[in-house]
Amino acid sequence: MKKIIPWMLATAVIMLVFPWLAVTFIKGDGGMAVCFILFFAVNPIYAIFSGAYAGKDIKIFWPLPIITALFFLLGTWLFFSIGEKAFIL
């Protein structure tokens, strides 16, 4: 369990805190541009790496890809539109 906690914290920071920081501290359309970069470049790259790492020890890390996907969905819904179906697809 101790091995998965840093990954969960990293997932929360990348998927939730970084977009909040972008929207809060970057004014105007720049914050939205940074969010698009996060949501369509940084987050998918992180998801690939977390999934590959989860494959190394599947007994411990099996929930990591699921939590990463749920946090991505939560982050996009918080900063765009709650219930937007495009992000589910």
mmCIF file with all atom_site columns, C-alpha atoms in Angstrom:
data_model
loop_
_atom_site.group_PDB
_atom_site.id
_atom_site.type_symbol
_atom_site.label_atom_id
_atom_site.label_alt_id
_atom_site.label_comp_id
_atom_site.label_asym_id
_atom_site.label_entity_id
_atom_site.label_seq_id
_atom_site.pdbx_PDB_ins_code
_atom_site.Cartn_x
_atom_site.Cartn_y
_atom_site.Cartn_z
_atom_site.occupancy
_atom_site.B_iso_or_equiv
_atom_site.pdbx_formal_charge
_atom_site.auth_seq_id
_atom_site.auth_comp_id
_atom_site.auth_asym_id
_atom_site.auth_atom_id
_atom_site.pdbx_PDB_model_num
ATOM 1  C CA . MET A 1 1  ? 0.000   0.000  0.000   1.00 0.00 ? 1  MET A CA 1
ATOM 2  C CA . LYS A 1 2  ? 2.888   2.360  0.698   1.00 0.00 ? 2  LYS A CA 1
ATOM 3  C CA . LYS A 1 3  ? 4.063   2.017  -2.888  1.00 0.00 ? 3  LYS A CA 1
ATOM 4  C CA . ILE A 1 4  ? 0.800   3.251  -4.398  1.00 0.00 ? 4  ILE A CA 1
ATOM 5  C CA . ILE A 1 5  ? 0.329   6.361  -2.209  1.00 0.00 ? 5  ILE A CA 1
ATOM 6  C CA . PRO A 1 6  ? 2.967   8.486  -4.037  1.00 0.00 ? 6  PRO A CA 1
ATOM 7  C CA . TRP A 1 7  ? 1.367   7.555  -7.364  1.00 0.00 ? 7  TRP A CA 1
ATOM 8  C CA . MET A 1 8  ? -2.079  8.522  -6.069  1.00 0.00 ? 8  MET A CA 1
ATOM 9  C CA . LEU A 1 9  ? -0.741  11.876 -4.862  1.00 0.00 ? 9  LEU A CA 1
ATOM 10 C CA . ALA A 1 10 ? 1.003   12.475 -8.188  1.00 0.00 ? 10 ALA A CA 1
ATOM 11 C CA . THR A 1 11 ? -2.229  11.631 -9.998  1.00 0.00 ? 11 THR A CA 1
ATOM 12 C CA . ALA A 1 12 ? -4.193  14.099 -7.885  1.00 0.00 ? 12 ALA A CA 1
ATOM 13 C CA . VAL A 1 13 ? -1.617  16.841 -8.423  1.00 0.00 ? 13 VAL A CA 1
ATOM 14 C CA . ILE A 1 14 ? -1.336  16.346 -12.186 1.00 0.00 ? 14 ILE A CA 1
ATOM 15 C CA . MET A 1 15 ? -5.034  15.830 -12.869 1.00 0.00 ? 15 MET A CA 1
ATOM 16 C CA . LEU A 1 16 ? -6.566  18.302 -10.405 1.00 0.00 ? 16 LEU A CA 1
ATOM 17 C CA . VAL A 1 17 ? -4.041  20.758 -8.947  1.00 0.00 ? 17 VAL A CA 1
ATOM 18 C CA . PHE A 1 18 ? -2.194  21.694 -12.149 1.00 0.00 ? 18 PHE A CA 1
ATOM 19 C CA . PRO A 1 19 ? -5.390  22.736 -13.989 1.00 0.00 ? 19 PRO A CA 1
ATOM 20 C CA . TRP A 1 20 ? -6.527  24.705 -10.933 1.00 0.00 ? 20 TRP A CA 1
ATOM 21 C CA . LEU A 1 21 ? -3.162  26.485 -10.823 1.00 0.00 ? 21 LEU A CA 1
ATOM 22 C CA . ALA A 1 22 ? -3.381  27.250 -14.541 1.00 0.00 ? 22 ALA A CA 1
ATOM 23 C CA . VAL A 1 23 ? -6.878  28.697 -14.288 1.00 0.00 ? 23 VAL A CA 1
ATOM 24 C CA . THR A 1 24 ? -6.101  30.615 -11.096 1.00 0.00 ? 24 THR A CA 1
ATOM 25 C CA . PHE A 1 25 ? -2.746  32.175 -11.911 1.00 0.00 ? 25 PHE A CA 1
ATOM 26 C CA . ILE A 1 26 ? -2.697  32.495 -15.708 1.00 0.00 ? 26 ILE A CA 1
ATOM 27 C CA . LYS A 1 27 ? -5.088  35.215 -16.753 1.00 0.00 ? 27 LYS A CA 1
ATOM 28 C CA . GLY A 1 28 ? -7.375  35.289 -19.732 1.00 0.00 ? 28 GLY A CA 1
ATOM 29 C CA . ASP A 1 29 ? -7.308  32.723 -22.483 1.00 0.00 ? 29 ASP A CA 1
ATOM 30 C CA . GLY A 1 30 ? -3.799  31.662 -21.510 1.00 0.00 ? 30 GLY A CA 1
ATOM 31 C CA . GLY A 1 31 ? -5.178  29.609 -18.626 1.00 0.00 ? 31 GLY A CA 1
ATOM 32 C CA . MET A 1 32 ? -7.530  27.794 -20.949 1.00 0.00 ? 32 MET A CA 1
ATOM 33 C CA . ALA A 1 33 ? -4.685  27.140 -23.393 1.00 0.00 ? 33 ALA A CA 1
ATOM 34 C CA . VAL A 1 34 ? -2.552  25.678 -20.612 1.00 0.00 ? 34 VAL A CA 1
ATOM 35 C CA . CYS A 1 35 ? -5.500  23.493 -19.528 1.00 0.00 ? 35 CYS A CA 1
ATOM 36 C CA . PHE A 1 36 ? -5.860  22.171 -23.066 1.00 0.00 ? 36 PHE A CA 1
ATOM 37 C CA . ILE A 1 37 ? -2.152  21.335 -23.106 1.00 0.00 ? 37 ILE A CA 1
ATOM 38 C CA . LEU A 1 38 ? -2.534  19.599 -19.761 1.00 0.00 ? 38 LEU A CA 1
ATOM 39 C CA . PHE A 1 39 ? -5.679  17.694 -20.693 1.00 0.00 ? 39 PHE A CA 1
ATOM 40 C CA . PHE A 1 40 ? -4.614  16.624 -24.176 1.00 0.00 ? 40 PHE A CA 1
ATOM 41 C CA . ALA A 1 41 ? -0.827  16.194 -23.816 1.00 0.00 ? 41 ALA A CA 1
ATOM 42 C CA . VAL A 1 42 ? 0.479   15.989 -20.242 1.00 0.00 ? 42 VAL A CA 1
ATOM 43 C CA . ASN A 1 43 ? -2.348  13.934 -18.729 1.00 0.00 ? 43 ASN A CA 1
ATOM 44 C CA . PRO A 1 44 ? -2.399  11.259 -21.473 1.00 0.00 ? 44 PRO A CA 1
ATOM 45 C CA . ILE A 1 45 ? 1.393   10.905 -21.244 1.00 0.00 ? 45 ILE A CA 1
ATOM 46 C CA . TYR A 1 46 ? 1.117   10.514 -17.475 1.00 0.00 ? 46 TYR A CA 1
ATOM 47 C CA . ALA A 1 47 ? -1.676  7.952  -17.934 1.00 0.00 ? 47 ALA A CA 1
ATOM 48 C CA . ILE A 1 48 ? 0.523   5.903  -20.269 1.00 0.00 ? 48 ILE A CA 1
ATOM 49 C CA . PHE A 1 49 ? 3.423   5.924  -17.819 1.00 0.00 ? 49 PHE A CA 1
ATOM 50 C CA . SER A 1 50 ? 1.237   5.103  -14.822 1.00 0.00 ? 50 SER A CA 1
ATOM 51 C CA . GLY A 1 51 ? -0.381  2.234  -16.737 1.00 0.00 ? 51 GLY A CA 1
ATOM 52 C CA . ALA A 1 52 ? 3.001   0.874  -17.791 1.00 0.00 ? 52 ALA A CA 1
ATOM 53 C CA . TYR A 1 53 ? 4.233   1.122  -14.202 1.00 0.00 ? 53 TYR A CA 1
ATOM 54 C CA . ALA A 1 54 ? 1.065   -0.563 -12.943 1.00 0.00 ? 54 ALA A CA 1
ATOM 55 C CA . GLY A 1 55 ? 1.836   -3.480 -15.241 1.00 0.00 ? 55 GLY A CA 1
ATOM 56 C CA . LYS A 1 56 ? 5.080   -4.156 -13.375 1.00 0.00 ? 56 LYS A CA 1
ATOM 57 C CA . ASP A 1 57 ? 3.270   -5.196 -10.185 1.00 0.00 ? 57 ASP A CA 1
ATOM 58 C CA . ILE A 1 58 ? -0.351  -5.708 -11.083 1.00 0.00 ? 58 ILE A CA 1
ATOM 59 C CA . LYS A 1 59 ? -1.364  -7.056 -7.655  1.00 0.00 ? 59 LYS A CA 1
ATOM 60 C CA . ILE A 1 60 ? -0.538  -3.746 -5.961  1.00 0.00 ? 60 ILE A CA 1
ATOM 61 C CA . PHE A 1 61 ? -1.079  -1.190 -8.719  1.00 0.00 ? 61 PHE A CA 1
ATOM 62 C CA . TRP A 1 62 ? -4.247  -2.494 -10.446 1.00 0.00 ? 62 TRP A CA 1
ATOM 63 C CA . PRO A 1 63 ? -6.399  0.479  -9.294  1.00 0.00 ? 63 PRO A CA 1
ATOM 64 C CA . LEU A 1 64 ? -3.892  3.080  -10.544 1.00 0.00 ? 64 LEU A CA 1
ATOM 65 C CA . PRO A 1 65 ? -5.095  3.279  -14.192 1.00 0.00 ? 65 PRO A CA 1
ATOM 66 C CA . ILE A 1 66 ? -8.720  3.399  -13.039 1.00 0.00 ? 66 ILE A CA 1
ATOM 67 C CA . ILE A 1 67 ? -8.029  6.190  -10.546 1.00 0.00 ? 67 ILE A CA 1
ATOM 68 C CA . THR A 1 68 ? -6.012  8.079  -13.152 1.00 0.00 ? 68 THR A CA 1
ATOM 69 C CA . ALA A 1 69 ? -8.929  7.916  -15.594 1.00 0.00 ? 69 ALA A CA 1
ATOM 70 C CA . LEU A 1 70 ? -11.439 8.980  -12.930 1.00 0.00 ? 70 LEU A CA 1
ATOM 71 C CA . PHE A 1 71 ? -9.282  11.915 -11.820 1.00 0.00 ? 71 PHE A CA 1
ATOM 72 C CA . PHE A 1 72 ? -8.866  12.997 -15.443 1.00 0.00 ? 72 PHE A CA 1
ATOM 73 C CA . LEU A 1 73 ? -12.629 12.943 -15.894 1.00 0.00 ? 73 LEU A CA 1
ATOM 74 C CA . LEU A 1 74 ? -13.165 14.814 -12.627 1.00 0.00 ? 74 LEU A CA 1
ATOM 75 C CA . GLY A 1 75 ? -10.545 17.422 -13.542 1.00 0.00 ? 75 GLY A CA 1
ATOM 76 C CA . THR A 1 76 ? -12.026 18.076 -16.963 1.00 0.00 ? 76 THR A CA 1
ATOM 77 C CA . TRP A 1 77 ? -15.531 18.284 -15.550 1.00 0.00 ? 77 TRP A CA 1
ATOM 78 C CA . LEU A 1 78 ? -14.444 20.714 -12.825 1.00 0.00 ? 78 LEU A CA 1
ATOM 79 C CA . PHE A 1 79 ? -12.716 23.093 -15.214 1.00 0.00 ? 79 PHE A CA 1
ATOM 80 C CA . PHE A 1 80 ? -14.945 22.816 -18.264 1.00 0.00 ? 80 PHE A CA 1
ATOM 81 C CA . SER A 1 81 ? -18.516 21.647 -17.923 1.00 0.00 ? 81 SER A CA 1
ATOM 82 C CA . ILE A 1 82 ? -19.950 19.175 -15.450 1.00 0.00 ? 82 ILE A CA 1
ATOM 83 C CA . GLY A 1 83 ? -21.321 16.199 -17.328 1.00 0.00 ? 83 GLY A CA 1
ATOM 84 C CA . GLU A 1 84 ? -19.650 16.987 -20.661 1.00 0.00 ? 84 GLU A CA 1
ATOM 85 C CA . LYS A 1 85 ? -19.897 13.680 -22.524 1.00 0.00 ? 85 LYS A CA 1
ATOM 86 C CA . ALA A 1 86 ? -17.061 14.380 -24.948 1.00 0.00 ? 86 ALA A CA 1
ATOM 87 C CA . PHE A 1 87 ? -14.455 13.664 -22.276 1.00 0.00 ? 87 PHE A CA 1
ATOM 88 C CA . ILE A 1 88 ? -15.945 10.263 -21.476 1.00 0.00 ? 88 ILE A CA 1
ATOM 89 C CA . LEU A 1 89 ? -15.417 9.165  -25.065 1.00 0.00 ? 89 LEU A CA 1
#
